[in-house]
Structures are given as structure tokens and as C-alpha cells.
Coordinates of C-alpha atoms and ligand atoms in Angstrom, one line a residue:
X297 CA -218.9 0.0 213.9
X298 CA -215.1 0.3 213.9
X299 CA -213.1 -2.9 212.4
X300 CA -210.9 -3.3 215.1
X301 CA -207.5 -5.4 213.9
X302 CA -207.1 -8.8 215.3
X303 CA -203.6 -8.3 215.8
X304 CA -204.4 -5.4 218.1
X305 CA -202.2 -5.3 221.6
X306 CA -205.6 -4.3 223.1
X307 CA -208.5 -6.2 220.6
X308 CA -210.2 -7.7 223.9
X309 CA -210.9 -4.8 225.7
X310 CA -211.9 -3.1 222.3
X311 CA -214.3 -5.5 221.7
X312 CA -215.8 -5.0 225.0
X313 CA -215.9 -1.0 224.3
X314 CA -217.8 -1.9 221.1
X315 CA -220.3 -4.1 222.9
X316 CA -221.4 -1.6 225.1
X317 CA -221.6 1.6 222.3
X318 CA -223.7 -1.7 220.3
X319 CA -225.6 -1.8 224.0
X320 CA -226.0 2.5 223.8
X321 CA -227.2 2.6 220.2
X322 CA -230.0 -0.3 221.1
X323 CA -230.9 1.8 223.8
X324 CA -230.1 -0.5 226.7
X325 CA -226.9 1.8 227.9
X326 CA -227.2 5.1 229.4
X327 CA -225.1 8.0 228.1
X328 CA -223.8 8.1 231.2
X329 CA -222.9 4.2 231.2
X330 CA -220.2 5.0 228.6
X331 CA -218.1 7.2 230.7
X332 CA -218.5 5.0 234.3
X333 CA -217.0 1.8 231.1
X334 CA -214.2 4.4 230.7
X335 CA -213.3 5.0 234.4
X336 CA -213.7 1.0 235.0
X337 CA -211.3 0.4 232.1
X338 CA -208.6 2.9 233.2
X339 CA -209.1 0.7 236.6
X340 CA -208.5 -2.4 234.7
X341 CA -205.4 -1.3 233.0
X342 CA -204.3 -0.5 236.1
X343 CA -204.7 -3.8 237.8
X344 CA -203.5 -5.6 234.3
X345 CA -207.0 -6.5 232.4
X346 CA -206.8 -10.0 234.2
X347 CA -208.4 -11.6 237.0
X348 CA -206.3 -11.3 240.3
X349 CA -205.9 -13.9 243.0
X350 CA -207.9 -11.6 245.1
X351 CA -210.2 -11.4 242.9
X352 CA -210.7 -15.0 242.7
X353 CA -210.6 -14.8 246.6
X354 CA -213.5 -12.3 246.2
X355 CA -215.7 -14.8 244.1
X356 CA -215.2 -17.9 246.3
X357 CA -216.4 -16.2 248.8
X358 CA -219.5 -14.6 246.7
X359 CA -220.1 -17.7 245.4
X360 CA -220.5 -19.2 249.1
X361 CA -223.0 -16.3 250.3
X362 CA -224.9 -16.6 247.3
X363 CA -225.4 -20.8 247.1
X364 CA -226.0 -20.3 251.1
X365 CA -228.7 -17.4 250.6
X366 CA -232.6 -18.4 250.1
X367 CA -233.7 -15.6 247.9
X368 CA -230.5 -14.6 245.7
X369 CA -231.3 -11.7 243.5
X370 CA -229.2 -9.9 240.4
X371 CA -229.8 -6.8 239.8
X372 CA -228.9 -5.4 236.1
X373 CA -228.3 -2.2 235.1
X374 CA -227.6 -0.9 231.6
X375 CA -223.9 -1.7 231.6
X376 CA -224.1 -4.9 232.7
X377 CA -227.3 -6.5 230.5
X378 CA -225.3 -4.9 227.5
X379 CA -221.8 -6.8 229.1
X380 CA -222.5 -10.1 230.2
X381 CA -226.3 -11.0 229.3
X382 CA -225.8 -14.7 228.8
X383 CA -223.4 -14.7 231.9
X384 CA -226.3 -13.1 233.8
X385 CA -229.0 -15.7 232.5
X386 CA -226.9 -18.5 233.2
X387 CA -226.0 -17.4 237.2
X388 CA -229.9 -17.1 237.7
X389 CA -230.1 -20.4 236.9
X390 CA -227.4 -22.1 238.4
X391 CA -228.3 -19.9 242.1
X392 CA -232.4 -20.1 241.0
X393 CA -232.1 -16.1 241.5
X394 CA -234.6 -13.7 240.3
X395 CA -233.2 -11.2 238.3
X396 CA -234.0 -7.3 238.4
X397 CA -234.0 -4.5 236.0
X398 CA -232.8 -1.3 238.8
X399 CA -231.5 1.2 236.9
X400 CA -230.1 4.7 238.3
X401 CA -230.7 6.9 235.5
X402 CA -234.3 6.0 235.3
X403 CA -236.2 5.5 231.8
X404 CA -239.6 3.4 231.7
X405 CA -238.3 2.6 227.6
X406 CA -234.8 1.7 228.3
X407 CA -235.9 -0.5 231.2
X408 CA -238.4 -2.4 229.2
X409 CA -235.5 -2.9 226.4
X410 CA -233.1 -4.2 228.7
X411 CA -235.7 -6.7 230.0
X412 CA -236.6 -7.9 226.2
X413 CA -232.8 -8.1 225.7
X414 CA -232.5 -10.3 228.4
X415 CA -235.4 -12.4 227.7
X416 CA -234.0 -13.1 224.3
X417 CA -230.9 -14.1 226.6
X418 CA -232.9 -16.7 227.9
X419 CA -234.2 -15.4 230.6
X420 CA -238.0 -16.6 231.8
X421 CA -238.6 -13.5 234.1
X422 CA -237.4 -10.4 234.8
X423 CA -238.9 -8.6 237.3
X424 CA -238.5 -4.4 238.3
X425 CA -240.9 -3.9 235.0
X426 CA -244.6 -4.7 237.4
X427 CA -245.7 -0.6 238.3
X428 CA -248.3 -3.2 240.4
X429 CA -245.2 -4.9 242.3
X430 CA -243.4 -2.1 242.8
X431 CA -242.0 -0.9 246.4
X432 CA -240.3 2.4 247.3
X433 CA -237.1 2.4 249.6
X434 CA -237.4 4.8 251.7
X435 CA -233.9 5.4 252.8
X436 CA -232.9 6.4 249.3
X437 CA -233.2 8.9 247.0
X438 CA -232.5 8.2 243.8
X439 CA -234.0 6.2 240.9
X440 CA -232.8 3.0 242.2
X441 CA -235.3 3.2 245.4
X442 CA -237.9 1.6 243.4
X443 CA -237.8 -2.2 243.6
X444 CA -239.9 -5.2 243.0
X445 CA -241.8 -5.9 245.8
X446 CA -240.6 -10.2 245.1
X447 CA -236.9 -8.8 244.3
X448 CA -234.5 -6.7 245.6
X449 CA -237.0 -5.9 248.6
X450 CA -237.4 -9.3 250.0
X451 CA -234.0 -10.8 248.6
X452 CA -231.3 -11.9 251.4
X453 CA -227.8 -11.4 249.0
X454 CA -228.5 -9.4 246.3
X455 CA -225.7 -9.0 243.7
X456 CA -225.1 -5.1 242.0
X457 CA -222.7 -5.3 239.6
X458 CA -221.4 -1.4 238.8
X459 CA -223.3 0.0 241.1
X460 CA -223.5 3.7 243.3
X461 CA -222.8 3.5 247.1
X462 CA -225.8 5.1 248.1
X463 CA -227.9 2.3 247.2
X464 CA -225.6 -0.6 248.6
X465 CA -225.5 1.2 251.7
X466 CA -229.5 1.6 252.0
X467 CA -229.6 -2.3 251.0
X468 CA -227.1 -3.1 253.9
X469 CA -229.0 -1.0 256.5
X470 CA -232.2 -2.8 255.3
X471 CA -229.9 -5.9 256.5
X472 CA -229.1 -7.8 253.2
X473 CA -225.5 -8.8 252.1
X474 CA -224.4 -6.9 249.6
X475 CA -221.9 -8.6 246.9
X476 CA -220.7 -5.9 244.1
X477 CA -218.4 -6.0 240.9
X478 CA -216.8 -3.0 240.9
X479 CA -213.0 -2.6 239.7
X480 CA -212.6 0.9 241.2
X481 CA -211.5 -0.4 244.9
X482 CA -211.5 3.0 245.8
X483 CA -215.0 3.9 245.5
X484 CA -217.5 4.3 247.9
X485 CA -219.7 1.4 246.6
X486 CA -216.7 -0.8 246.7
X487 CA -215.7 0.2 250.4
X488 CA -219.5 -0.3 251.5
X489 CA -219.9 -3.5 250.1
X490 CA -219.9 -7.2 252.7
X491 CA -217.8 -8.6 249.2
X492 CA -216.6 -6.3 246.4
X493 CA -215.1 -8.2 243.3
X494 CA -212.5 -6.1 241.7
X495 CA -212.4 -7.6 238.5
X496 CA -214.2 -6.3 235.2
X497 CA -217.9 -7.6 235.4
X498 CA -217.1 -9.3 231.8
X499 CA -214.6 -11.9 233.2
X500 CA -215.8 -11.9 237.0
X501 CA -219.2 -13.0 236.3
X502 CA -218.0 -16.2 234.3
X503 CA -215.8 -17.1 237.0
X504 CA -218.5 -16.5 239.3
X505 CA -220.7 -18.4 237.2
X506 CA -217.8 -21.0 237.1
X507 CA -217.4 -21.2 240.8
X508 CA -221.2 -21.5 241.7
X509 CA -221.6 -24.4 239.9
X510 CA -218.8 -26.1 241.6
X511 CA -220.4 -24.8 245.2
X512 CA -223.2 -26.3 244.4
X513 CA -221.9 -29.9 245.6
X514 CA -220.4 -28.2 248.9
X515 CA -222.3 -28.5 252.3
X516 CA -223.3 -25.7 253.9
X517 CA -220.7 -25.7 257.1
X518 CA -218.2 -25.3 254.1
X519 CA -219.6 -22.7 252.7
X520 CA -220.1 -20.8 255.7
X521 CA -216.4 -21.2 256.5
X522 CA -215.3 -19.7 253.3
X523 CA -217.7 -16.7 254.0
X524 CA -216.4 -16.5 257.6
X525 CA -212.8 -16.6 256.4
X526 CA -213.0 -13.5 253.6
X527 CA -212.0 -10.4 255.2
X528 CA -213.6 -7.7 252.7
X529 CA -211.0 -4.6 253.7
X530 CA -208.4 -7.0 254.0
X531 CA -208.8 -8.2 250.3
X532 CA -209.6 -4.7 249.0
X533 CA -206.5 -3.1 250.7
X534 CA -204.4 -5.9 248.4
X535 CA -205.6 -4.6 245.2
X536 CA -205.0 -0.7 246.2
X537 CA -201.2 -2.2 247.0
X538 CA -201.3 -4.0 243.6
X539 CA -202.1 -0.5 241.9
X540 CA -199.6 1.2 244.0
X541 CA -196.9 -1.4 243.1
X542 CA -197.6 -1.5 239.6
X543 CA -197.2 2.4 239.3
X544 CA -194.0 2.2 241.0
X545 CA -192.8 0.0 239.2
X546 CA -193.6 1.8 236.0
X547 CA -192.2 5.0 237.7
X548 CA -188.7 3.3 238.0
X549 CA -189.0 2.5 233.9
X550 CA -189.7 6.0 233.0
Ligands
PTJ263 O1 -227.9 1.8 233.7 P1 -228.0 2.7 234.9 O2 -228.9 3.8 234.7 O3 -228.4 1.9 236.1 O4 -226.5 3.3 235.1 C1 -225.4 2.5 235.3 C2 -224.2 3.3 235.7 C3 -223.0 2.3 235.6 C4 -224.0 4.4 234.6 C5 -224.3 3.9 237.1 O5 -224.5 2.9 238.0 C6 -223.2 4.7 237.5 O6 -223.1 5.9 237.2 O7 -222.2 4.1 238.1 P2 -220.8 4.8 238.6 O8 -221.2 5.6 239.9 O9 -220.1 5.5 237.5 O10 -220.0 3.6 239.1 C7 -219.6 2.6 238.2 C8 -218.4 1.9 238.8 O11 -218.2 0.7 238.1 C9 -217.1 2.7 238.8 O12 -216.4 2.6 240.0 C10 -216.3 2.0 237.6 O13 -214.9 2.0 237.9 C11 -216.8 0.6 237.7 N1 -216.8 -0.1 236.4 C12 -217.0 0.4 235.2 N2 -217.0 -0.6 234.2 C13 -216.8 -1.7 234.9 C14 -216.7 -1.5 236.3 N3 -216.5 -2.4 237.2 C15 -216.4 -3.7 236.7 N4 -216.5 -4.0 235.4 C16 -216.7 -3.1 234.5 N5 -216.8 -3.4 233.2

């Protein structure tokens, strides 16, 4: 454990890096989990560790698909139960979502620690942890084509924070709206998404959180006008021009 001081220009994203090593030494990270947290925090530098308008955009409109759909479902990977486990907890309850252990470097132990982890979250079930209820996905190859037969199979909008395309694009062929935290707006996950949040998963998913609540007074005809109005490409071509203008910006400083 590093003491990290509280004067720091850059203590909040430290703490966050020190949540998820916490997260790899319990054995709820993968190895590889601490390099994607390095490539998402270069991102987030990039786009100035804050939530953006279109960000924001991004989670109204989640929030809308998600308080419209009939069987919501989270899926958590390592990163994410180690980043925002409370968070996680909380939006299952508001949405009454099941949540899904799906993990992409598969491993029966960390899986089962990452469900215990969230239980002591608060969570009253976890599913992707049944071998009885589990379901293969047959347009996918790795890890992440085993699901829970109540879950990710039969869930309309399913929500995979940090996720790989491959799997987001076998979920949307399968006909399921696809909502994704991902603050690379480059990547293929990102591109393939119906609504990509480009925000990091630790401040996105308390908005989110935020915002569902607030939904969950709206009618439906409103919400289905806010998901009608959010153009995906349109709102992820804005944050590629926010990176672009920030590093032009810093070129003409140089
Ligand atoms: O726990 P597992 O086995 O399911 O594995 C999880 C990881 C994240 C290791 C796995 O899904 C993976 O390898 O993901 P990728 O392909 O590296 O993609 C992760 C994406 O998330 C990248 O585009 C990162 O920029 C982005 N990212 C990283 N940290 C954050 C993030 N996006 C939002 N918030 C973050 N904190």
C-alpha cells in the first residue's frame, strides 16, 4: 500500500489505481485488468478526468433504455466489482436488474470471489456462478460465451461496463441493446455499442445511478423520446473532437 499525499495534483485517480491493485491482490482483478485500468486512465487524462456533457448525454439516454427495459441485467467483470461495487448494488436495485458475474479471462475462483465480494456489497443474488443454469453462446468464442441461462441470455438491455467488442457484438446480433462504459471512444466495443458512456466507470455509474432514480417518475413516452433522440455516432464523434481539440491545444503550448 503506497500513502499517497492528500495534496497530490492527481490523489483521485491514485486512489482509484490503488482500489483496483487492493481488487488484484484479493483476487477479484485479473492481471490483465491492471493494464486495460492503465489504457482507460491515459483515455481519461485525455478527455480531463471529468464527466463531459456528452457523457451526461450518454447516461440520460442509458438511463431511459434501462427504466424502459423488462429484464435489465449488469454484467461485472473483475475491474468493475473491484471499482464501483456499492454503485453496482445500488443500480440493481433501483432498475430491479439481476446482476452477472461474465468474466473474459475465465477463473471458476476469481468468479466465485467477485460474487462473495459483491454479496458483502449488498447484493441478494448474483447469478453466472449456477454450472446448472449455465447457457453457451454460440456466436462467440471466448470465455464470456457462457451466461446464465435467467441473465445475460434472456435479458433485453444488458449493461457491460469495460467490455471486448466481440461479445457486445454477439449480444446485439442475439437482438439485445447493448449500453457500455468504456472511455476509449475509439475502440471496437465502444463503436459497436446502441449507447457507449465515455466516462470512467467510477463516476459514470453514480451518475447513472443518479439519473435512474430520477427516471423512475418519467412515463414511458418520455423515456422513449430521449432514447429516440441520442444519436450513438453522433455523441461518440464529439468526444474523439474533444481529444483532438485538447491535443491541439496542448500542441500550441509546447
Ligand atoms: O475481469 P475480466 O476477466 O472479465 O477482464 C476484464 C478486462 C477489463 C481485463 C477485459 O474486459 C479486457 O481486456 O478489456 P479491454 O479489451 O482491455 O477493454 C477495456 C476497455 O475499457 C478499454 O477500452 C479501456 O480504455 C476501458 N477502460 C479501462 N478502465 C476504465 C475503462 N473505461 C471506463 N472506466 C474505466 N475505469
Amino acid at each position: 500500500m503506497v500513502i499517497i499525499p492528500k495534496n497530490h495534483p492527481r490523489v483521485k485517480s491514485l486512489l482509484v489505481r490503488e482500489r483496483l491493485v487492493k481488487g488484484f491482490d484479493e483476487g477479484i482483478v485479473a492481471k490483465e485488468g491492471l493494464l486495460a485500468h492503465g489504457r482507460g486512465e491515459a483515455f481519461d487524462y485525455l478527455l480531463g478526468e471529468k464527466t463531459s456533457k456528452k457523457a451526461k448525454n450518454a447516461i440520460c439516454a442509458s438511463a431511459a433504455l434501462l427504466t424502459l427495459a423488462k429484464r435489465p441485467v449488469i454484467s461485472v467483470n473483475g475491474n468493475s466489482a473491484a471499482l464501483c461495487p456499492k454503485e453496482t448494488v445500488d443500480l440493481s436495485k433501483v432498475l430491479k436488474a439481476k446482476i452477472e458475474v461474465n468474466l473474459f479471462y475465465a477463473n471458476e475462483k476469481r468468479k466465485q470471489n467477485i460474487i462473495r465480494f459483491l454479496k458483502k456489497n449488498g447484493a441478494k443474488q448474483v447469478l453466472g456462478g449456477n454450472k446448472s443454469s449455465q447457457k453457451i453462446l454460440s456466436n462467440l468464442t471466448s470465455a464470456r460465451r457462457v451466461v446464465d441461462k435467467g441473465g445475460i441470455f434472456a435479458g433485453d438491455v444488458i449493461l457491460v461496463p469495460l467490455e471486448d467488442g466481440d461479445r457486445t457484438l454477439a449480444l446485439k446480433k442475439m437482438r439485445k441493446k447493448v449500453i457500455t462504459f468504456d472511455l476509449n471512444p475509439l475502440s471496437r466495443t465502444a463503436q459497436t455499442a446502441d449507447i457507449t458512456i465515455v466516462d470512467n466507470v467510477i463516476r459514470g455509474m453514480k451518475e447513472l445511478n443518479k439519473t435512474c432514480k430520477k427516471f423512475s417518475k418519467k412515463n414511458r413516452n418520455e423515456l422513449q423520446s430521449i432514447v429516440r433522440k441520442f444519436d450513438n455516432k453522433k455523441n461518440l464523434a464529439s468526444s474523439i473532437l474533444a481529444i483532438k481539440n485538447y491535443l491541439n491545444r496542448r500542441a500550441r503550448h509546447a
